[in-house]
GROMACS .gro file of C-alpha atoms in nm:
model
  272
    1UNK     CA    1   0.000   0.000   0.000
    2UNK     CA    2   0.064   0.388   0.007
    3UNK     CA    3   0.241   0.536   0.309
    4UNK     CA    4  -0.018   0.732   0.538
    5UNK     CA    5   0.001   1.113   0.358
    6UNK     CA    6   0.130   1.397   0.566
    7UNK     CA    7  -0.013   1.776   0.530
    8UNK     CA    8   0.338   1.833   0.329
    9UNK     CA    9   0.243   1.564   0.076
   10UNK     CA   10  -0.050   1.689  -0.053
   11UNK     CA   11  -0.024   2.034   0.021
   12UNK     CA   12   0.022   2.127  -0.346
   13UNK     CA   13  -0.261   1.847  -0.466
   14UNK     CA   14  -0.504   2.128  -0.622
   15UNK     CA   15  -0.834   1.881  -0.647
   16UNK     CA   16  -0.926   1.556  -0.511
   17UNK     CA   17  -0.934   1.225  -0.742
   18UNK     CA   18  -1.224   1.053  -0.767
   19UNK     CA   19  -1.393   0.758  -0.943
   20UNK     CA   20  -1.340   0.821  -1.312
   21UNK     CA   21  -1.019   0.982  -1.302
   22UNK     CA   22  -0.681   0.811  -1.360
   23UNK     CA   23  -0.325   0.898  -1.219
   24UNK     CA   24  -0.061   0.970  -1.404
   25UNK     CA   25   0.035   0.601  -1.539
   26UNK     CA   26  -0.291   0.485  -1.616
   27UNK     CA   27  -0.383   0.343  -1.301
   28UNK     CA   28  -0.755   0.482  -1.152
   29UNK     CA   29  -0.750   0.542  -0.827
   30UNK     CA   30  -0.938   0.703  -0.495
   31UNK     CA   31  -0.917   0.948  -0.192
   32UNK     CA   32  -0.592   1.045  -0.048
   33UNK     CA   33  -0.406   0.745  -0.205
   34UNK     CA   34  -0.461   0.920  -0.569
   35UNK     CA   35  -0.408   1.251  -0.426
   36UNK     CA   36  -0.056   1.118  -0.273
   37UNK     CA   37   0.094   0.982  -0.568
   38UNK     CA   38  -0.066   1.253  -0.821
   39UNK     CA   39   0.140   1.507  -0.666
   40UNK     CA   40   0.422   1.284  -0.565
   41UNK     CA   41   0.492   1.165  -0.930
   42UNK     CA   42   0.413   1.484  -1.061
   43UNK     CA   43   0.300   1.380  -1.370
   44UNK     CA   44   0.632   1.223  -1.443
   45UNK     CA   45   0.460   0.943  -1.687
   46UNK     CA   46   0.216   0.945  -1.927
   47UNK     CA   47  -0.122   0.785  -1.874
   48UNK     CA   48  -0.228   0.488  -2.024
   49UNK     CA   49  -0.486   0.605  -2.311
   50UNK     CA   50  -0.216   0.897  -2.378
   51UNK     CA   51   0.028   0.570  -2.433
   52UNK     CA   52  -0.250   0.421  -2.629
   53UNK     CA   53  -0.253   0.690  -2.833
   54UNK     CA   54   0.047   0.726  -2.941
   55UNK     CA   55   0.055   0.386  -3.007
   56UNK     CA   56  -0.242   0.369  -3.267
   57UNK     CA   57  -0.080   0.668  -3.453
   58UNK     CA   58   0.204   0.449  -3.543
   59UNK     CA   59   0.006   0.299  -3.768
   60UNK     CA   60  -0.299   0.508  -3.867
   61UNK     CA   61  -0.311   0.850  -4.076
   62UNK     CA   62  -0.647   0.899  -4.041
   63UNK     CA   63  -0.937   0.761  -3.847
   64UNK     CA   64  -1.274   0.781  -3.916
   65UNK     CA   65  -1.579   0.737  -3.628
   66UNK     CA   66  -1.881   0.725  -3.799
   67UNK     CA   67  -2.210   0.813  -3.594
   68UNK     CA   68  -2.060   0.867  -3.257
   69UNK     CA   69  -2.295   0.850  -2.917
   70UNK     CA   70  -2.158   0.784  -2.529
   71UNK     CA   71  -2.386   0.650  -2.385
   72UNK     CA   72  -2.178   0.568  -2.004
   73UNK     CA   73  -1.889   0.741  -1.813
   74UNK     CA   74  -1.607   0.531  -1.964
   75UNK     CA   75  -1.644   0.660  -2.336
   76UNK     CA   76  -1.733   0.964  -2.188
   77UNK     CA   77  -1.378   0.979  -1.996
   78UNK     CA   78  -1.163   0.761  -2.252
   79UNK     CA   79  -1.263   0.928  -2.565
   80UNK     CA   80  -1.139   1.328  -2.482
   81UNK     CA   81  -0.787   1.191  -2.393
   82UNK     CA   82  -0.781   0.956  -2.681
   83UNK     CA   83  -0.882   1.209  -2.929
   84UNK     CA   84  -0.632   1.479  -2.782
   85UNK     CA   85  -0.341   1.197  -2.827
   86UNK     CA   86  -0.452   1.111  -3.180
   87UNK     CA   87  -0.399   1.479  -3.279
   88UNK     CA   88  -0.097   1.569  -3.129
   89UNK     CA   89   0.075   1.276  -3.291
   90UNK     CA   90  -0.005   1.387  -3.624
   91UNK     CA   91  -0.336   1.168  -3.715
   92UNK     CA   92  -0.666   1.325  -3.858
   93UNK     CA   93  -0.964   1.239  -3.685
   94UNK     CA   94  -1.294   1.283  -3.895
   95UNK     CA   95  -1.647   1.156  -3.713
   96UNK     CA   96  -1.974   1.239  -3.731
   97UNK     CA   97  -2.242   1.264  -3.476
   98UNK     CA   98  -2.625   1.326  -3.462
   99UNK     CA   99  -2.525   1.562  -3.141
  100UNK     CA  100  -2.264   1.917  -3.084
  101UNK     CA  101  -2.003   1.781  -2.895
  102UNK     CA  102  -2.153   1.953  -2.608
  103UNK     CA  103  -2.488   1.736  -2.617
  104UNK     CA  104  -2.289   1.410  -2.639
  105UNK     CA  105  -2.320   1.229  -2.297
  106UNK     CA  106  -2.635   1.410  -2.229
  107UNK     CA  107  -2.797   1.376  -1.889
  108UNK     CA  108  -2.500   1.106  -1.794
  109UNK     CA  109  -2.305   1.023  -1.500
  110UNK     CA  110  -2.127   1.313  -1.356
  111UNK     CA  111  -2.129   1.484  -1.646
  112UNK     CA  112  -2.073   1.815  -1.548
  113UNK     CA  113  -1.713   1.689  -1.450
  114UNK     CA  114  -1.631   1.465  -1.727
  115UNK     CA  115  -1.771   1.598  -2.070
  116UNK     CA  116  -1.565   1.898  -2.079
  117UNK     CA  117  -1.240   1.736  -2.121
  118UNK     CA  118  -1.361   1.575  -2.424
  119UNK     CA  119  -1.536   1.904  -2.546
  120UNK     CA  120  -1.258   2.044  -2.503
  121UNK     CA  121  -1.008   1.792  -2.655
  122UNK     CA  122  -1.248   1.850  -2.968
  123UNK     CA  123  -1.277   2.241  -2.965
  124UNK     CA  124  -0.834   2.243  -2.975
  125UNK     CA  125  -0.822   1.980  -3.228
  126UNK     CA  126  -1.104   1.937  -3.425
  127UNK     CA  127  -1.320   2.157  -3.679
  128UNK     CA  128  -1.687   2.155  -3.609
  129UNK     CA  129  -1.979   2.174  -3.902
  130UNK     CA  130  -2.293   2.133  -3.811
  131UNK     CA  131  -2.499   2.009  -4.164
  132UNK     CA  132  -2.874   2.062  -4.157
  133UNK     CA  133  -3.086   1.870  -4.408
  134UNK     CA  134  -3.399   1.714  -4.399
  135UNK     CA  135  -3.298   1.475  -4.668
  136UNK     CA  136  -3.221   1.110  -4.604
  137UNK     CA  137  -3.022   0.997  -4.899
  138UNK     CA  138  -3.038   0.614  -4.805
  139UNK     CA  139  -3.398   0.614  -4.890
  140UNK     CA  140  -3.273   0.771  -5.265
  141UNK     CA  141  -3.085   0.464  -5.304
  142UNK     CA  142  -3.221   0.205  -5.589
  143UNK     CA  143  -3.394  -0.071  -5.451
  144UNK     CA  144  -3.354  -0.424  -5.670
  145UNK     CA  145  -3.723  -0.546  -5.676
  146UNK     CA  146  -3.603  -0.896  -5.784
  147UNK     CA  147  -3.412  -0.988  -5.465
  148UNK     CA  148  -3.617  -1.070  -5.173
  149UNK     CA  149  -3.656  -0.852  -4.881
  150UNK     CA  150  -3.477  -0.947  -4.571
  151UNK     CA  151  -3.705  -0.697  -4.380
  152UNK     CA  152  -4.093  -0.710  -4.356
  153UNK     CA  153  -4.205  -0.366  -4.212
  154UNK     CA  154  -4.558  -0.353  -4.000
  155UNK     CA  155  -4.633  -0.640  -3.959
  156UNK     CA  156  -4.825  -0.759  -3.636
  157UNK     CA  157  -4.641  -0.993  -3.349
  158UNK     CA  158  -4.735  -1.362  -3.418
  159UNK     CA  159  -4.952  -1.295  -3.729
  160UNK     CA  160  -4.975  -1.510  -4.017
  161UNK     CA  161  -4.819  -1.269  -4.197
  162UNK     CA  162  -4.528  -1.284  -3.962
  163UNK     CA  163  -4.484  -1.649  -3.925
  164UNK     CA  164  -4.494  -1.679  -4.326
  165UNK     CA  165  -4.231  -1.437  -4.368
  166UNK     CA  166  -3.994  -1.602  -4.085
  167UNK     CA  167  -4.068  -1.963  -4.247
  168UNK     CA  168  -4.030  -1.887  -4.559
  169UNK     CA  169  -3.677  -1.716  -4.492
  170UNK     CA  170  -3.543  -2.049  -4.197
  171UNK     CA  171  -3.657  -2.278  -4.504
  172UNK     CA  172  -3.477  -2.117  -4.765
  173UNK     CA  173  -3.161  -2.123  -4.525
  174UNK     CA  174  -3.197  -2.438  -4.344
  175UNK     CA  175  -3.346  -2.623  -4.604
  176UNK     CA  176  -3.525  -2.924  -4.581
  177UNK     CA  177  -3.361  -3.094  -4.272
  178UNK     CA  178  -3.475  -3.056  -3.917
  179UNK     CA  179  -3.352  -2.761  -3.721
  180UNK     CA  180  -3.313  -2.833  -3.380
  181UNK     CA  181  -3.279  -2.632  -3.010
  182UNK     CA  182  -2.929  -2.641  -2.937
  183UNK     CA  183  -2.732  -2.412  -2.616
  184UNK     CA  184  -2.434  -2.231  -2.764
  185UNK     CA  185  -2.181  -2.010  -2.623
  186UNK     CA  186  -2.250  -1.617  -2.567
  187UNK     CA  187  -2.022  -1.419  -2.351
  188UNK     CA  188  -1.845  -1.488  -2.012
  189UNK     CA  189  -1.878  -1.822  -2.076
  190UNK     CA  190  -2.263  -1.863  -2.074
  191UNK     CA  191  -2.489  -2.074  -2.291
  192UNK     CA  192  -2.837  -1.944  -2.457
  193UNK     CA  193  -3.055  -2.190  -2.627
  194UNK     CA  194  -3.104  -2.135  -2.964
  195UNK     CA  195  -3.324  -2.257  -3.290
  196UNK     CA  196  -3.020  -2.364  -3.480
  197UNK     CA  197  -3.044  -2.518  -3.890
  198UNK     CA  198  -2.850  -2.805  -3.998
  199UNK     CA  199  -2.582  -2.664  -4.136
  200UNK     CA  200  -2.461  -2.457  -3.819
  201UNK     CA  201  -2.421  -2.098  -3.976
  202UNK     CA  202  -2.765  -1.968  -3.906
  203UNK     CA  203  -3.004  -1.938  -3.604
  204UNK     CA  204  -3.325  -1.790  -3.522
  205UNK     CA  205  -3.500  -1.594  -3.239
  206UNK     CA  206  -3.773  -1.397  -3.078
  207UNK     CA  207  -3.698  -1.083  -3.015
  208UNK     CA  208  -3.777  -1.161  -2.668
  209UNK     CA  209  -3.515  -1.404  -2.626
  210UNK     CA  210  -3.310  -1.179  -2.752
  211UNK     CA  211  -3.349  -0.840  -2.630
  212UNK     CA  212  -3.569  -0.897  -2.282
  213UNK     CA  213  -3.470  -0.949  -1.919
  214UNK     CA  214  -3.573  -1.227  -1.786
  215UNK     CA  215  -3.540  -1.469  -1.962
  216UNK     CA  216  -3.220  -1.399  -2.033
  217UNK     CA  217  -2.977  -1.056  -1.984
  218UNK     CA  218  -2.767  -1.042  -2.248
  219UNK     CA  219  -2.515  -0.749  -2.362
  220UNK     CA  220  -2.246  -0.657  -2.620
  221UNK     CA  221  -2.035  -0.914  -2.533
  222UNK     CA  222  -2.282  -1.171  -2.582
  223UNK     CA  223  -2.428  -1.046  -2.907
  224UNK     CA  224  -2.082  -0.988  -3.057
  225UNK     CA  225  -2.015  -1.385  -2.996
  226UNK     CA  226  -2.326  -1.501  -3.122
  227UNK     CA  227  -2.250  -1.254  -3.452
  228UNK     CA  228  -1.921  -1.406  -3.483
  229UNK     CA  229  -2.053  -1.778  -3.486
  230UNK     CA  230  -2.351  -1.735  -3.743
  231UNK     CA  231  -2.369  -1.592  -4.098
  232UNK     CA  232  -2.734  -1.538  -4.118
  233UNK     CA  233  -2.951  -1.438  -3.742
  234UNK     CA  234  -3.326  -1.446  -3.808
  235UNK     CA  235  -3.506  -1.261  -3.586
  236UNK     CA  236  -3.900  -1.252  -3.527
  237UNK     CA  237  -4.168  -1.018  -3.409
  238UNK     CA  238  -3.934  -0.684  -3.348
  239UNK     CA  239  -4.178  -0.477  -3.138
  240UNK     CA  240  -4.273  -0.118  -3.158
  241UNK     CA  241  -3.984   0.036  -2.931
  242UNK     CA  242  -4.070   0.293  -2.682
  243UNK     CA  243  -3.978   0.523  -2.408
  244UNK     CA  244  -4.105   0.302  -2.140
  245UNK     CA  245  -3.861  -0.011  -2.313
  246UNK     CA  246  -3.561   0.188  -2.297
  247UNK     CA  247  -3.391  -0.135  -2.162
  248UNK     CA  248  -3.509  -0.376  -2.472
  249UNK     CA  249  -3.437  -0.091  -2.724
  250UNK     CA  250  -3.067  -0.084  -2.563
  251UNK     CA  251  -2.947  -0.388  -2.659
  252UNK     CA  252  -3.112  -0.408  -2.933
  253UNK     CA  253  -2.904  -0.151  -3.119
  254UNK     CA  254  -2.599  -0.331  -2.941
  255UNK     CA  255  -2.714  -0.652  -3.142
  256UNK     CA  256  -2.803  -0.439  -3.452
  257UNK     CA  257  -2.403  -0.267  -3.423
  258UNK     CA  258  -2.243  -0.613  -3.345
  259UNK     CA  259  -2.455  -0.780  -3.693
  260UNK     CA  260  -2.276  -0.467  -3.835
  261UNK     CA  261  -1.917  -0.544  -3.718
  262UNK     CA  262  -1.939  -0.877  -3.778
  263UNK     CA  263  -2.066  -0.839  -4.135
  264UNK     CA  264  -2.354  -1.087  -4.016
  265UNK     CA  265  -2.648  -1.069  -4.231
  266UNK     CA  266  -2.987  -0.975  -4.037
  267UNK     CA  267  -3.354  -1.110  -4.147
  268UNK     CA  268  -3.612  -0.975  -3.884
  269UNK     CA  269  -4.039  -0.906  -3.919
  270UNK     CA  270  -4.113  -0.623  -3.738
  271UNK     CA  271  -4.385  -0.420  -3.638
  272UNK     CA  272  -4.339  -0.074  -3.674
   0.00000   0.00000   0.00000
């Protein structure tokens, strides 16, 4: 441990560590024991997303973030210093967000205290536009009538029209041959039962499997595993996602980004 901290040691600490915060090699810590070896280190070595850093802009020109949101106190904290590394050694950062920098993190965790590092890492480094148009290009893009759609909009939970859709889609992938219930790994070394076809490369769900607690609480980790083991998820009866299902509609956009990482290829009825 630290030795106890006498009035000399921290007499030139000018503000208190806290959760959140890290000392000067990367290392978070509390209370006096921060405050002691803040000021007796003084800063000597660099922290450990400063290192980081430095270390990505070995091998990176330019990075590219593409629809950035925080939505908890460790982006909020990591990303200011990361950003502020990035620049100073050299590499151009381009991102876009649907928020000013000053809206991101909005209503979060201490954010008085944390957002305006990263505000301001952005303001010293960074170029601000803000581009206002009520056009959504992705809906100008052609649509090839000929292919069948992975998608079926509005279309009521556990309707025919539903179940037809979902069928027709398992059959085409899992052919002829019986699918079967199988458990298979998700994160932290977990199992989830699953509708699995023959061939082992696609599976399919109900959204409340999926995306509800109980049965099952399941996260990023969990839906990056499952995107890394399938080609093809099929997914049935999305629901209308509201206010009041903030929880569902969470991780369902963490299983909608992980089908995106993973280049997994996403079949779901919905209703809205």
């Amino acid at each position: 441990g630290f030795p106890p901290a006498r009035p000399s040691d921290n007499a030139g600490v000018s503000r208190p560590f806290n959760l959140g915060r890290q000392d000067d090699r990367g290392t978070r810590r509390t209370g006096s024991a921060a405050a002691w070896v803040h000021h007796v280190r003084k800063g000597a070595a660099r922290p450990s997303i400063g290192r980081l850093g430095a270390e990505l802009a070995r091998s990176l020109d330019v990075l590219c973030l593409d629809e950035v949101a925080i939505s908890n106190l460790q982006n909020c904290v990591i990303l200011g210093p990361l950003i502020q590394a990035l620049c100073e050694a050299g590499v151009t950062v381009i991102a876009t967000a649907n928020k000013t920098p000053g809206k991101l993190y909005a209503d979060g965790l201490d954010r008085a205290r944390h957002l305006a590092p990263l505000v301001d890492a952005i303001d010293a480094h960074c170029d601000v536009y803000h581009y206002h148009s009520a056009v959504d290009y992705r809906k100008r893009l052609p649509v090839d009538d000929t292919k069948a759609s992975v998608f079926r909009w509005s279309c009521p939970a556990q309707s025919s029209e539903s179940l037809s859709f979902s069928d027709a889609w398992w059959g085409a992938l899992a052919g002829t041959a019986a699918s079967r219930v199988e458990s298979v790994p998700v994160g932290y070394g977990r199992k989830l039962p699953v509708l699995l076809s023959q061939c082992q490369a696609c599976v399919r769900f109900r959204f409340e499997d999926l995306c509800t607690f109980p049965p099952t609480a399941l996260g990023a980790a969990d839906y990056s595993v499952l995107c890394k083991q399938f080609s093809t998820l099929v997914i049935v009866d999305v629901p209308r996602l509201r206010p009041e299902t903030h929880d569902a509609a969470r991780r369902w956009t963490l299983f909608v980004d992980s089908c995106y990482e993973n280049h997994a290829r996403l079949i779901m009825s919905t209703v809205a």
